[in-house]
Structures are given as structure tokens and as C-alpha cells.
Short mmCIF file of C-alpha atoms in Angstrom, two decimals:
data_model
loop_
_atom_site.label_atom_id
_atom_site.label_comp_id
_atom_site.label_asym_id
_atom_site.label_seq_id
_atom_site.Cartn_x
_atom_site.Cartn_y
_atom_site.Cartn_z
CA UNK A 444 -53.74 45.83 -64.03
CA UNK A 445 -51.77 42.71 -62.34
CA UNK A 446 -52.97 42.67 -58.75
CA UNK A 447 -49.24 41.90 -57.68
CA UNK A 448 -48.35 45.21 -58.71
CA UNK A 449 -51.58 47.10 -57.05
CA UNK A 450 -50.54 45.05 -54.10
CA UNK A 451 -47.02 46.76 -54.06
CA UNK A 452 -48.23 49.96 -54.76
CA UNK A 453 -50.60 49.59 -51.41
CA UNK A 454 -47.57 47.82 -49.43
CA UNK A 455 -45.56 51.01 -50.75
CA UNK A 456 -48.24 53.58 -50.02
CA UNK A 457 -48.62 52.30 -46.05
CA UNK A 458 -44.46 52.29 -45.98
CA UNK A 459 -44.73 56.03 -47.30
CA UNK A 460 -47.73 57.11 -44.84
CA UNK A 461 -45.09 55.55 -41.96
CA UNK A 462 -42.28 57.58 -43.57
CA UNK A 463 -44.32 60.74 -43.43
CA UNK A 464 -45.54 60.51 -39.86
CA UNK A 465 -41.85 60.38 -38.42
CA UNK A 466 -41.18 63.04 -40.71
CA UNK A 467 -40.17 65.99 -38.43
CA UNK A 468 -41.87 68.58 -40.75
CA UNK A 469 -45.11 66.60 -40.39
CA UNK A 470 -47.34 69.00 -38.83
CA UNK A 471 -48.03 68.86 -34.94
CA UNK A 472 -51.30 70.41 -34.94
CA UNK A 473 -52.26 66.96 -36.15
CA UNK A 474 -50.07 64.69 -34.62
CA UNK A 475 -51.63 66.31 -31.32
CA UNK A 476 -55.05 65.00 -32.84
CA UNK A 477 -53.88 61.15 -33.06
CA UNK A 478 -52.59 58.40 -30.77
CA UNK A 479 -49.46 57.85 -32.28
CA UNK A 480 -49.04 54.56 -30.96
CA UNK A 481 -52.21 53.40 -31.91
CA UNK A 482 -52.03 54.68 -35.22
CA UNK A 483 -48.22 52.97 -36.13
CA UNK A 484 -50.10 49.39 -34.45
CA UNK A 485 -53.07 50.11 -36.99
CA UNK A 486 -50.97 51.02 -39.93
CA UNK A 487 -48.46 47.37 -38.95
CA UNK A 488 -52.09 45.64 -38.91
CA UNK A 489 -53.03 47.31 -42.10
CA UNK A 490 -49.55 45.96 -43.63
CA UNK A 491 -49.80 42.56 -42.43
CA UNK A 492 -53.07 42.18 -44.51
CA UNK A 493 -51.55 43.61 -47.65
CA UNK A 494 -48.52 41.56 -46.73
CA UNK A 495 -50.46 37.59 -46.66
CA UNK A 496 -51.80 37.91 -50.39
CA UNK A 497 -48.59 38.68 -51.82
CA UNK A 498 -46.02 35.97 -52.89
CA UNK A 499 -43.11 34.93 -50.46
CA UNK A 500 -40.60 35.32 -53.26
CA UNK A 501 -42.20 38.57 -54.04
CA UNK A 502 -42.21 39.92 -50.72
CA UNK A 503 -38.68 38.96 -50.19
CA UNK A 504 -37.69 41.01 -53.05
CA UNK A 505 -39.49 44.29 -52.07
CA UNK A 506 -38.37 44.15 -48.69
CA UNK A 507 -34.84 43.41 -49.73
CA UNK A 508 -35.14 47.14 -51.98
CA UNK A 509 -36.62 48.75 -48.90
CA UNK A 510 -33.88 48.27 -46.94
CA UNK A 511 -31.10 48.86 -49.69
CA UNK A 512 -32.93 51.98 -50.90
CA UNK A 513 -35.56 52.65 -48.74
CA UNK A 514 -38.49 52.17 -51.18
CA UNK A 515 -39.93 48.82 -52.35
CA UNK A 516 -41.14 49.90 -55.74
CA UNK A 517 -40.63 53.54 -57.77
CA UNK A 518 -42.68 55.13 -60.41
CA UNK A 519 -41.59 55.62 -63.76
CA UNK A 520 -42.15 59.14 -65.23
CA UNK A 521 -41.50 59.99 -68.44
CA UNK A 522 -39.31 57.22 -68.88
CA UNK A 523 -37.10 57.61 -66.17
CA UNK A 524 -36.95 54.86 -63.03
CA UNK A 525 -37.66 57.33 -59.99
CA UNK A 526 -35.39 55.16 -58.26
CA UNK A 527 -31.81 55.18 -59.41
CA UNK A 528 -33.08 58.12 -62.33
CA UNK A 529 -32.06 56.15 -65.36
CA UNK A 530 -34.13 55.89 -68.44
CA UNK A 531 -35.68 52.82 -69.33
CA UNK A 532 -34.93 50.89 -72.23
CA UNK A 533 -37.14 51.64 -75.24
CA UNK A 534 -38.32 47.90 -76.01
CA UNK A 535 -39.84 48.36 -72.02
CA UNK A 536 -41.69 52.04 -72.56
CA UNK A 537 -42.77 51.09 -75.86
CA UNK A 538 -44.85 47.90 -74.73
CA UNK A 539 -48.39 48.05 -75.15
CA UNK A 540 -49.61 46.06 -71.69
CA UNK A 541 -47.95 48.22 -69.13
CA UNK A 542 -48.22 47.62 -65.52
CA UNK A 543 -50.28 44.28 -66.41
CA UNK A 544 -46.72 42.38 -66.09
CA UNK A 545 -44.40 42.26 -63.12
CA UNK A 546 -41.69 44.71 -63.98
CA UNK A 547 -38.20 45.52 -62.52
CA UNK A 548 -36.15 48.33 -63.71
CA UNK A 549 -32.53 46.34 -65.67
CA UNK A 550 -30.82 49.00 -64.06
CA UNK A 551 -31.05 48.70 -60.31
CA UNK A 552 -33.59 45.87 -60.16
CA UNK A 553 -36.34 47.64 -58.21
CA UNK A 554 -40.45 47.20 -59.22
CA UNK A 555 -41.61 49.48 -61.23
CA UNK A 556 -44.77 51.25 -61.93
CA UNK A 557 -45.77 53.36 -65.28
CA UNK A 558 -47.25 56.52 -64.01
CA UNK B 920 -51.58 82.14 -52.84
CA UNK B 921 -53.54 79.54 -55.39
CA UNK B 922 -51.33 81.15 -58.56
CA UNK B 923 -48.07 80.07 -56.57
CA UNK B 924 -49.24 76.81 -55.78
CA UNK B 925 -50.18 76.00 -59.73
CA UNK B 926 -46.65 77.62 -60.68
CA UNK B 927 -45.02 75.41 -57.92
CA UNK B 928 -47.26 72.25 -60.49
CA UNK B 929 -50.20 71.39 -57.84
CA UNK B 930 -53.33 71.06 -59.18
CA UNK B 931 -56.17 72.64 -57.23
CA UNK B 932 -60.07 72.14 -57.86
CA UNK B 933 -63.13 73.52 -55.81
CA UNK B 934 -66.10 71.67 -55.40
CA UNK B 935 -68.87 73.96 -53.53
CA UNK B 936 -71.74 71.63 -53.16
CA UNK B 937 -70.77 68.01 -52.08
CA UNK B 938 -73.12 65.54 -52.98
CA UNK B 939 -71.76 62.54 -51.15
CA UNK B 940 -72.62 61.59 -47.25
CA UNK B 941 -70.23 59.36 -46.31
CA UNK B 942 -66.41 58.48 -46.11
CA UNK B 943 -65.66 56.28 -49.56
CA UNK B 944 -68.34 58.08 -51.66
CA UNK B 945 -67.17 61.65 -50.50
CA UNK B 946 -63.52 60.27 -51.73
CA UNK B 947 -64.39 59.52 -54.86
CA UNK B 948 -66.44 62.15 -55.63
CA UNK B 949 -63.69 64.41 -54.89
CA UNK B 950 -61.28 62.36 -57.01
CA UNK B 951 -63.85 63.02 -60.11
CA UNK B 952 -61.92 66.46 -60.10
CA UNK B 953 -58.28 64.86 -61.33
CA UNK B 954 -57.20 64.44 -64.14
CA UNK B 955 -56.35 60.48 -63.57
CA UNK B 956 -57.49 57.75 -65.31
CA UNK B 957 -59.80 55.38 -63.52
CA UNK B 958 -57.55 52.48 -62.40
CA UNK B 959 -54.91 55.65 -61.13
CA UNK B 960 -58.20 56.95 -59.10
CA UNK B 961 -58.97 53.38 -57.23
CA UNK B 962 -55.40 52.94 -56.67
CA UNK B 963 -55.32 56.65 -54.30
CA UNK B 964 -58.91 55.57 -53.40
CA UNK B 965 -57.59 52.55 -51.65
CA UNK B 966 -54.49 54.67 -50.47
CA UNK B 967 -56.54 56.93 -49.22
CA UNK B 968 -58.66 54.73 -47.45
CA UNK B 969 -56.05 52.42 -45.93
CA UNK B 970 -54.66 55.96 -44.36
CA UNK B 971 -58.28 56.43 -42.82
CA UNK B 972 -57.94 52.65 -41.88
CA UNK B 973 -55.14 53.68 -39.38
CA UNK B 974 -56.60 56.33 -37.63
CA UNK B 975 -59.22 58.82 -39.30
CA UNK B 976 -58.28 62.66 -41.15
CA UNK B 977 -61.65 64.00 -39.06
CA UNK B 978 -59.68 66.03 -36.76
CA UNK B 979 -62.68 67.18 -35.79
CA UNK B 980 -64.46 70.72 -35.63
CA UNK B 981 -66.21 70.05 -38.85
CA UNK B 982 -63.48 69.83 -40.89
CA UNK B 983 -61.44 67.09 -42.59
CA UNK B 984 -57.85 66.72 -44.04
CA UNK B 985 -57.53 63.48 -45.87
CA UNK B 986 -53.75 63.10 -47.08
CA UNK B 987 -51.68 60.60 -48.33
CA UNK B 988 -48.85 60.09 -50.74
CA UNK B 989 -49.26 57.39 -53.92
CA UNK B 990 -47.37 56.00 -56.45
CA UNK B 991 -50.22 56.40 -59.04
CA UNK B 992 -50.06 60.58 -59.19
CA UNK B 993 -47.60 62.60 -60.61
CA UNK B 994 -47.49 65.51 -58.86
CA UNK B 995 -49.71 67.06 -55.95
CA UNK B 996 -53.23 67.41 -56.10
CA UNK B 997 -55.52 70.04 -53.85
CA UNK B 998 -59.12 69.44 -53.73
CA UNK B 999 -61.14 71.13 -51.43
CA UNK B 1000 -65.07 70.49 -51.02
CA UNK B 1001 -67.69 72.15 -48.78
CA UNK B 1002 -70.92 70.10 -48.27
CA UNK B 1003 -73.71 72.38 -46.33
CA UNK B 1004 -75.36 69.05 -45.05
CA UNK B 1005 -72.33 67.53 -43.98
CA UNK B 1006 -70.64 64.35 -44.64
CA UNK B 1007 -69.89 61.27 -41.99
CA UNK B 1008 -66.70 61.03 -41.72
CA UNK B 1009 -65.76 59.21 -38.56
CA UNK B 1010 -64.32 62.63 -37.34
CA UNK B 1011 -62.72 62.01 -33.79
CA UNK B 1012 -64.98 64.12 -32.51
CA UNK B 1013 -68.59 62.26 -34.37
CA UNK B 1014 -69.83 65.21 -35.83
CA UNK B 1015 -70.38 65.59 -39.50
CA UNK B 1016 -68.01 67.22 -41.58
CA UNK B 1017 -68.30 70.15 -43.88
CA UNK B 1018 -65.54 71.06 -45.27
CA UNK B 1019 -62.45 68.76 -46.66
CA UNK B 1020 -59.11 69.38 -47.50
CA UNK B 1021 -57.84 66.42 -49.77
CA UNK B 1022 -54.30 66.54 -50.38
CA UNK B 1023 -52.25 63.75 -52.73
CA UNK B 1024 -49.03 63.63 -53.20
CA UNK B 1025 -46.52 61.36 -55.28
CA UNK B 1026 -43.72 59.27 -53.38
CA UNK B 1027 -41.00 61.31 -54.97
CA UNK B 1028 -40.71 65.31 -54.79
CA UNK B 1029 -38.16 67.27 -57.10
CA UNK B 1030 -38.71 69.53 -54.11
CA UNK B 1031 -40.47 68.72 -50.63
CA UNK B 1032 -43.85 70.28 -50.61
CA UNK B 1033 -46.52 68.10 -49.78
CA UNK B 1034 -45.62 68.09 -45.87
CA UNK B 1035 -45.21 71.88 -45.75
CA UNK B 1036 -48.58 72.42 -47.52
CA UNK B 1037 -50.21 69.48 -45.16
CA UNK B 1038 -48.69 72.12 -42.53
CA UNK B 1039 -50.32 75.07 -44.29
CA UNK B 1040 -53.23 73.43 -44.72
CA UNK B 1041 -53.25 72.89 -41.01
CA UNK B 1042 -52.75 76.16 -40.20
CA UNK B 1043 -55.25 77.51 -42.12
CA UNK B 1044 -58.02 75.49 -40.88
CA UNK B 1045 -56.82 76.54 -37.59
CA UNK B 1046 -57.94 80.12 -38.58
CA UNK B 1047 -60.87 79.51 -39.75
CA UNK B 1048 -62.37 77.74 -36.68
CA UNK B 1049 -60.60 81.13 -34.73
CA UNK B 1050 -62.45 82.80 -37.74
CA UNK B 1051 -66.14 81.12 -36.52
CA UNK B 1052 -66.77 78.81 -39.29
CA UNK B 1053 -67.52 82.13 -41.45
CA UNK B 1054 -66.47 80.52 -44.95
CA UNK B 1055 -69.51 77.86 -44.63
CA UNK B 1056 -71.94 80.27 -45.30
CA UNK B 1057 -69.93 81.24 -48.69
CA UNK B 1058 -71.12 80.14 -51.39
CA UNK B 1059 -69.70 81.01 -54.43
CA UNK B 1060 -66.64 79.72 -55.66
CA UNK B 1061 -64.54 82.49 -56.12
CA UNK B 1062 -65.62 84.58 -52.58
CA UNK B 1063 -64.52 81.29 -51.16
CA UNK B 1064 -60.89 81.38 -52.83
CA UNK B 1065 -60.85 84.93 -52.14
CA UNK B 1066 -61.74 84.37 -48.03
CA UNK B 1067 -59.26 81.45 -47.72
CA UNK B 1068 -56.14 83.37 -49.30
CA UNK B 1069 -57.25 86.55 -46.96
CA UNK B 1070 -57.14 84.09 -44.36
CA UNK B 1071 -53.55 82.81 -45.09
CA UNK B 1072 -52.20 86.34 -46.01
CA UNK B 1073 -49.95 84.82 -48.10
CA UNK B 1074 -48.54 82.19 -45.86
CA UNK B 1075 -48.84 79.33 -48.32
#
């Protein structure tokens, strides 16, 4: 698998885990347990170290999609891009080295993943 | 309470004995029980354990809810494990763990679950330290299921 895209999905992962803490329906009983604080500095650490081995240009691009659509990179299922829910074009599902190549969905340009 | 949870598409397993004794190993071994392929399994390995890296799922009183969402699953996974010699798990309170709630979901729900069964979940192991820690001494599978859905009375 290209390490770019494992990157992402980690960079993505940590942005979700962010997400879900500010969530209001995330459950108190736990968020009594942690130091909120503390945890948001750990998970910004945890980022930045994701953040250095991926490329500038790269980077640029996923943060660019975060803030247009609030996620960096969307899975595709069954075909579909998770992001704008249109389905890929065949020549792209039918390919035989999935998720070994950088790929961005020709629709609304976002990384992809092949679940 | 499990039958509505596998018609709502999560995927629960059971694993009564854990083998594992710490953190990453305990993980993994509970991964074994999905379906995903091995690359799919490191990728919500290191999800899992970059959530850990931010503050740790111990909450303490010998149980454990590891959670996180990842791009690599398709829909919500429910593992639960019970280890009788108890697994190190950085809990908040440094005692071993025994029993683990690991909870995956993907980025994208058709309908939001994943937070209200990470509430459940909650709940639930709420009771069962009000309860005394009785369901450590079960220890066959389906007394176990049986205890925990008593225990819930159809909450989840």
C-alpha cells in the first residue's frame, strides 16, 4: 500500500477522533475520565508527527478538502466516493493495484481510499 | 439487544479468554476476530493506537473501552474480551484490565450509531462495576451475553 495514502488515512483518523470528542453526543461519563485539554494538545502533537513525513504539496491539498468539506480523504464503498456520493469511473474500480497509487475522486477531487 | 445490533449491520465477536498482556498485543489479538484483511487490520491498529497515544481508553476500574473511527472498516465492529489475568493497559488508574470493550467505526454513518453505542457501552460498564464485577467470574460465552443484555434491559 503507498505510505502517502496510509499517511492520510492516519492524518484523517486523528481529524475524526477530534471531530468525535466535540461531538455533543460523545458520552460524558468519559469525557469526565480525561483532561480535555491535555488530550486535544496530545492529539495536535500526534498530528504534527503524521503531518512532517507527508509532502508539502500533498498536505496542502488535504487540508484545502478539510476545510471545503470537512474531510481530507473519503472511502470508496462499493464504488461510490463517500464524499460527494458519485460512482467512480469503471477504468478506476476496475484497476488491479488499488490504493498503491495516489488517487483523487474526477468528481470532486478529494483522496480516495478503496475500502 | 445483540440481534438488534447485527440487524442495525455491527459485527459483534466474544473472546472469553484473552491471551495477550499488554496494550498493542491485546489490540491485535482482538482484531483477529474481523473480518479485515491484514493491511485493513494495521491500518485501525495504528488508529487505534494513535487514539491511546492521546490520552489512554483505561478509564479505569478494570475495564477498558478502546474506540476510534477509521477509514479502513466498513461498518461498526464490537469486540469484547475478558482476560482473568488481566492485561496492562495504562488504565488511568494502573491497575490491570480485564475486560475490553473495542468499538470501530467507519468515518461515514448512513445513520449515527457509533457515538450512541460508545454511550451505551458506557453505561453499561457503569452497571456492572454497580453490579460488583459479577460477569468476571462468567465464563462461558453465552451466560456472559446473556448477563450483559440483563444488565442493559434492552437499553442498547
Amino acid at each position: 500500500m503507498e505510505k502517502i495514502v496510509e499517511l492520510l488515512i492516519s492524518l484523517s483518523d486523528l481529524d475524526n477522533m477530534l471531530k468525535d470528542l466535540e461531538n455533543e453526543n460523545y458520552p460524558d461519563t468519559l469525557l469526565k475520565k480525561m483532561d480535555f485539554e491535555k488530550v486535544k494538545k496530545s492529539l495536535i502533537e500526534a498530528r504534527e508527527e503524521i503531518i512532517q513525513q507527508i509532502p508539502k504539496g500533498i498536505l496542502n491539498k488535504y487540508e484545502k478538502f478539510v476545510a471545503k468539506y470537512g474531510r481530507g480523504i473519503a472511502p470508496v464503498i462499493n464504488g461510490v466516493c463517500m464524499n460527494c456520493f458519485s460512482k467512480l469511473p469503471t477504468s478506476m474500480l476496475s484497476k488491479v493495484n488499488k490504493n498503491k497509487t495516489i488517487d483523487r475522486c474526477p468528481n470532486c477531487g478529494i483522496f480516495i481510499y478503496y475500502v | 439487544m445483540w440481534e438488534d445490533l447485527i440487524k442495525k449491520g455491527v459485527e459483534i465477536k466474544f473472546i472469553m479468554n484473552l491471551k495477550s498482556k499488554d496494550k498493542r498485543n491485546v489490540l491485535k489479538e482482538l482484531l483477529e476476530q474481523t473480518d479485515l484483511n491484514k493491511t485493513k487490520k494495521q491500518l485501525v491498529l495504528n488508529s487505534l493506537l494513535n487514539r491511546e497515544k492521546i490520552g489512554t481508553t483505561g478509564f479505569g476500574d478494570r475495564i477498558a473501552i478502546p474506540h476510534t473511527r477509521s477509514l479502513a472498516v466498513k461498518r461498526i465492529y464490537l469486540i469484547i474480551g475478558k482476560s482473568e489475568e488481566g492485561v496492562d493497559f495504562e488504565s488511568i488508574d494502573n491497575k490491570p484490565v480485564n475486560l475490553i470493550f473495542l468499538l470501530i467505526a467507519p468515518p461515514v454513518e448512513r445513520k449515527p450509531l457509533y457515538l450512541l453505542l460508545l454511550g451505551k457501552i458506557a453505561k453499561l460498564c457503569q452497571k456492572i462495576i454497580e453490579d460488583n464485577f459479577k460477569c468476571f467470574n462468567i465464563k462461558e460465552e453465552e451466560e456472559f451475553k446473556k448477563y450483559l443484555e440483563n444488565l442493559m434491559e434492552g437499553e442498547i
